[in-house]
Short mmCIF file of C-alpha atoms in Angstrom, two decimals:
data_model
loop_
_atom_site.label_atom_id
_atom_site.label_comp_id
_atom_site.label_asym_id
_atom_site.label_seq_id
_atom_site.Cartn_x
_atom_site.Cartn_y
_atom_site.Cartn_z
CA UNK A 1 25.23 23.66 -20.60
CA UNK A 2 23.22 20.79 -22.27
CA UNK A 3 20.23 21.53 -20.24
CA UNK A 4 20.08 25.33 -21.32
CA UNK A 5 20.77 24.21 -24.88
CA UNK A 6 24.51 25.66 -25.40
CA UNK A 7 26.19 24.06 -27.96
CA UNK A 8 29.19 26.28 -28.87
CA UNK A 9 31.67 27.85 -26.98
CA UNK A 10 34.47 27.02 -24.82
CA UNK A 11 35.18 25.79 -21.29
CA UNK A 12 38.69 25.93 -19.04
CA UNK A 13 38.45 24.90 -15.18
CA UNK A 14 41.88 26.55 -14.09
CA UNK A 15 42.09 24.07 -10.82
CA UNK A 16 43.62 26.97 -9.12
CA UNK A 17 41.81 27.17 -5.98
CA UNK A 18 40.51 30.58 -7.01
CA UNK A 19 36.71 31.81 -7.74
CA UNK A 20 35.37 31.21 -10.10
CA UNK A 21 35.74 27.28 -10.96
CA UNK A 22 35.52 27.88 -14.62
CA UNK A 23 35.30 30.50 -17.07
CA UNK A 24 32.65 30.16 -20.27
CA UNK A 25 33.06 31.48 -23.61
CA UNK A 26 30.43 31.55 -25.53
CA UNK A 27 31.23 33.12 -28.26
CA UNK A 28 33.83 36.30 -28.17
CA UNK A 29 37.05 35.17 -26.99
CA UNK A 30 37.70 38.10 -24.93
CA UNK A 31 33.78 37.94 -23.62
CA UNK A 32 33.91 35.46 -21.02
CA UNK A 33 31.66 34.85 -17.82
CA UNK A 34 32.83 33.19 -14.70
CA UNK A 35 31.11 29.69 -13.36
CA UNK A 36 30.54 28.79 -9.89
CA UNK A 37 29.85 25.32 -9.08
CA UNK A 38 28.76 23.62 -6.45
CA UNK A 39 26.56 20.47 -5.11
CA UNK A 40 23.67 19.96 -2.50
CA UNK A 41 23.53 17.12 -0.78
CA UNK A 42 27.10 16.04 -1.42
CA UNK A 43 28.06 13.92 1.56
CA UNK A 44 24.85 12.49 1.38
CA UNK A 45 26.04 11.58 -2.29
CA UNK A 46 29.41 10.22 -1.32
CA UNK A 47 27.78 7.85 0.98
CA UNK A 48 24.78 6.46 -1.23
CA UNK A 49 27.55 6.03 -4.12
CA UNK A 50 30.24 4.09 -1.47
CA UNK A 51 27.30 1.84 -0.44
CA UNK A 52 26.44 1.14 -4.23
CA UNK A 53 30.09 0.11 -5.00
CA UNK A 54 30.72 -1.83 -1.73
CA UNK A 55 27.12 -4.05 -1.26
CA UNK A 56 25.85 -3.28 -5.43
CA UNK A 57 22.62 -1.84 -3.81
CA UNK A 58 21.78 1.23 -2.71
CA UNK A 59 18.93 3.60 -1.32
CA UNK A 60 17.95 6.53 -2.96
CA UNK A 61 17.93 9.26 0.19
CA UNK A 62 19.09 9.32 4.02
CA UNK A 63 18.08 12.96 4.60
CA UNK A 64 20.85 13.74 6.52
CA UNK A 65 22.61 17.54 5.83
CA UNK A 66 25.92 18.29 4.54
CA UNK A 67 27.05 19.80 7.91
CA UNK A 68 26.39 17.21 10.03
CA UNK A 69 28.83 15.03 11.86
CA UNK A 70 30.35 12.04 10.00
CA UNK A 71 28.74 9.63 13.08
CA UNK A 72 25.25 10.62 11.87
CA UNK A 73 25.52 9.81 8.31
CA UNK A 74 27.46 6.18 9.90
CA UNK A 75 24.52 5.64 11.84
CA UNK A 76 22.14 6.48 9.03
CA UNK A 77 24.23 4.24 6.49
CA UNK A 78 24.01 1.35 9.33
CA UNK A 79 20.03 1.09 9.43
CA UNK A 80 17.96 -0.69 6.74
CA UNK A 81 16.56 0.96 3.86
CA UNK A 82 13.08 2.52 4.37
CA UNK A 83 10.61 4.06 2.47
CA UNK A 84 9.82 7.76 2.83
CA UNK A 85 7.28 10.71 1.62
CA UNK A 86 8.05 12.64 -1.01
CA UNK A 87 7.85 16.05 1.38
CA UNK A 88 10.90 14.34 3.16
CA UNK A 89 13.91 14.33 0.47
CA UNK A 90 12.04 17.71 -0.66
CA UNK A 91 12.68 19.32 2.20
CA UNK A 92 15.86 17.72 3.10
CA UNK A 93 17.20 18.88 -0.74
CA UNK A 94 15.81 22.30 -0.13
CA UNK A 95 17.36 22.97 2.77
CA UNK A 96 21.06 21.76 1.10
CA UNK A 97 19.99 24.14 -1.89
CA UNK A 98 19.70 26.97 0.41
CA UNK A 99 22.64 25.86 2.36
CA UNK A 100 24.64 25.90 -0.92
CA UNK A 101 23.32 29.84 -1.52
CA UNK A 102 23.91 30.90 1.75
CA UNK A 103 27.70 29.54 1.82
CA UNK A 104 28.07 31.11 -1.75
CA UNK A 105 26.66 35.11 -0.44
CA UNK A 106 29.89 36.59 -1.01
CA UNK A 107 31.57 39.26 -3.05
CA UNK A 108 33.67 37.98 -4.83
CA UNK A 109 31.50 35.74 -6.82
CA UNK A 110 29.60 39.32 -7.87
CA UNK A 111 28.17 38.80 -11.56
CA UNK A 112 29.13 35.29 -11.88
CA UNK A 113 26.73 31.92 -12.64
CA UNK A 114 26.03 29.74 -10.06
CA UNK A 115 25.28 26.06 -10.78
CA UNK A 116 24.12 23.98 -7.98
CA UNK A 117 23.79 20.41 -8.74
CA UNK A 118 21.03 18.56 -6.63
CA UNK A 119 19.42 15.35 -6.59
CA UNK A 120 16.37 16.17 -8.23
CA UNK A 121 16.14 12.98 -10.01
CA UNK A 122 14.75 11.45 -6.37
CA UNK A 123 11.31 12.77 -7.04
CA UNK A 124 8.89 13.97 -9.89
CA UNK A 125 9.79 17.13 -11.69
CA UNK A 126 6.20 18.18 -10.93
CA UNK A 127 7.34 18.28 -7.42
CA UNK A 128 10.02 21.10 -7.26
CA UNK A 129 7.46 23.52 -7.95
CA UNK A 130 6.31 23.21 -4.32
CA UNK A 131 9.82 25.22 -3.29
CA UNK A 132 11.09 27.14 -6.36
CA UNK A 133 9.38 30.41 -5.09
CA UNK A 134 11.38 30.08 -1.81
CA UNK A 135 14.42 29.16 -3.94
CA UNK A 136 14.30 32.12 -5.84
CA UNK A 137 13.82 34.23 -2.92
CA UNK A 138 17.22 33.11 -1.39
CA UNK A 139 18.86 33.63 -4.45
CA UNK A 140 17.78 37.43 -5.21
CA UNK A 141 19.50 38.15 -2.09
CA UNK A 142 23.01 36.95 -3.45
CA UNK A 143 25.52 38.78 -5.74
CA UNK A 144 25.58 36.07 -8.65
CA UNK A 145 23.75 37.41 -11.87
CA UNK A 146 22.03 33.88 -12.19
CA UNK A 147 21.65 30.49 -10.41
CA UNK A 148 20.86 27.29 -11.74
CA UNK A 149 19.66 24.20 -9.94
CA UNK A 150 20.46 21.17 -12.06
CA UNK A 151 20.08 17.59 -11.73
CA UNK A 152 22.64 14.98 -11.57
CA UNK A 153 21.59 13.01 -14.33
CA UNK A 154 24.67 12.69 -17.15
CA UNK A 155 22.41 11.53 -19.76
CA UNK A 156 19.32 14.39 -19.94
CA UNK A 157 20.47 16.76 -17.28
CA UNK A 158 17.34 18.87 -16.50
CA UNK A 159 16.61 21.85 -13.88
CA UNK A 160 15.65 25.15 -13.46
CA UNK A 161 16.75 28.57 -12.64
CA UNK A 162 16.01 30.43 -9.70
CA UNK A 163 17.99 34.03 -10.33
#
């Protein structure tokens, strides 16, 4: 909500297991729209964080996908730190976006928002523009009235839309 500048209005997050994961009123109290939310890259998250607490260093990207078994992101997590291209966490965070959109094509999230968050803070903004068009492609196809990709920064959250 930062990033897009809302500064009124009310939040609730029911916690009830039941789409959508929040509801946002903005400024009618009856007029409310439903919030999807969701995160790319988030075992790949979990396991940069753990490595952070445990050793208080860390890497910045593994590349591996959320799907994949729990032995590849231990074997990942066991090798040194290297450097990579930019096109590698690019792709690797483009393909978890569209994973995110594909696992979200349902229904029942018809008319809703869709926030993915994404670790966009591992390259240069400049850089994204290489696979919005692709991005927003994916997400015409799906029934959520708009989708936002945002970074996980807490201080200056930043993004863009893509529906």
């Amino acid at each position: 909500l930062r990033f897009k500048g809302v500064n009124s209005g009310r939040i609730r997050f029911p916690l009830d297991n039941h789409p959508p994961d929040g509801w946002l009123w903005q400024s009618d109290e009856n007029d409310r729209i439903g919030i999807e939310i969701t995160i790319a890259q988030a075992t790949e998250r979990f396991h940069l964080t753990k490595e952070m607490v445990d050793t208080g260093q860390g890497r910045g990207f593994i590349g591996i996908p959320d799907d994949a078994p729990r032995n590849a992101f231990d074997r990942a997590m066991s090798r040194r730190r290297v450097m990579y291209s930019p096109d590698q966490p690019l792709s690797a965070i483009r393909c978890g976006i569209l994973r995110c959109l594909s696992q979200k094509d349902k229904p029942k999230f018809t008319g809703f928002i869709l926030l993915i968050q994404a670790p966009l803070t591992s390259l240069p903004r400049e850089c994204w523009k290489a696979i919005r068009s692709e991005l927003c492609e994916a997400a015409a196809a799906i029934p959520f009235a708009k989708v936002h990709v945002i970074s996980n920064e807490n201080e200056r959250p930043w993004g863009f839309q893509i529906k």
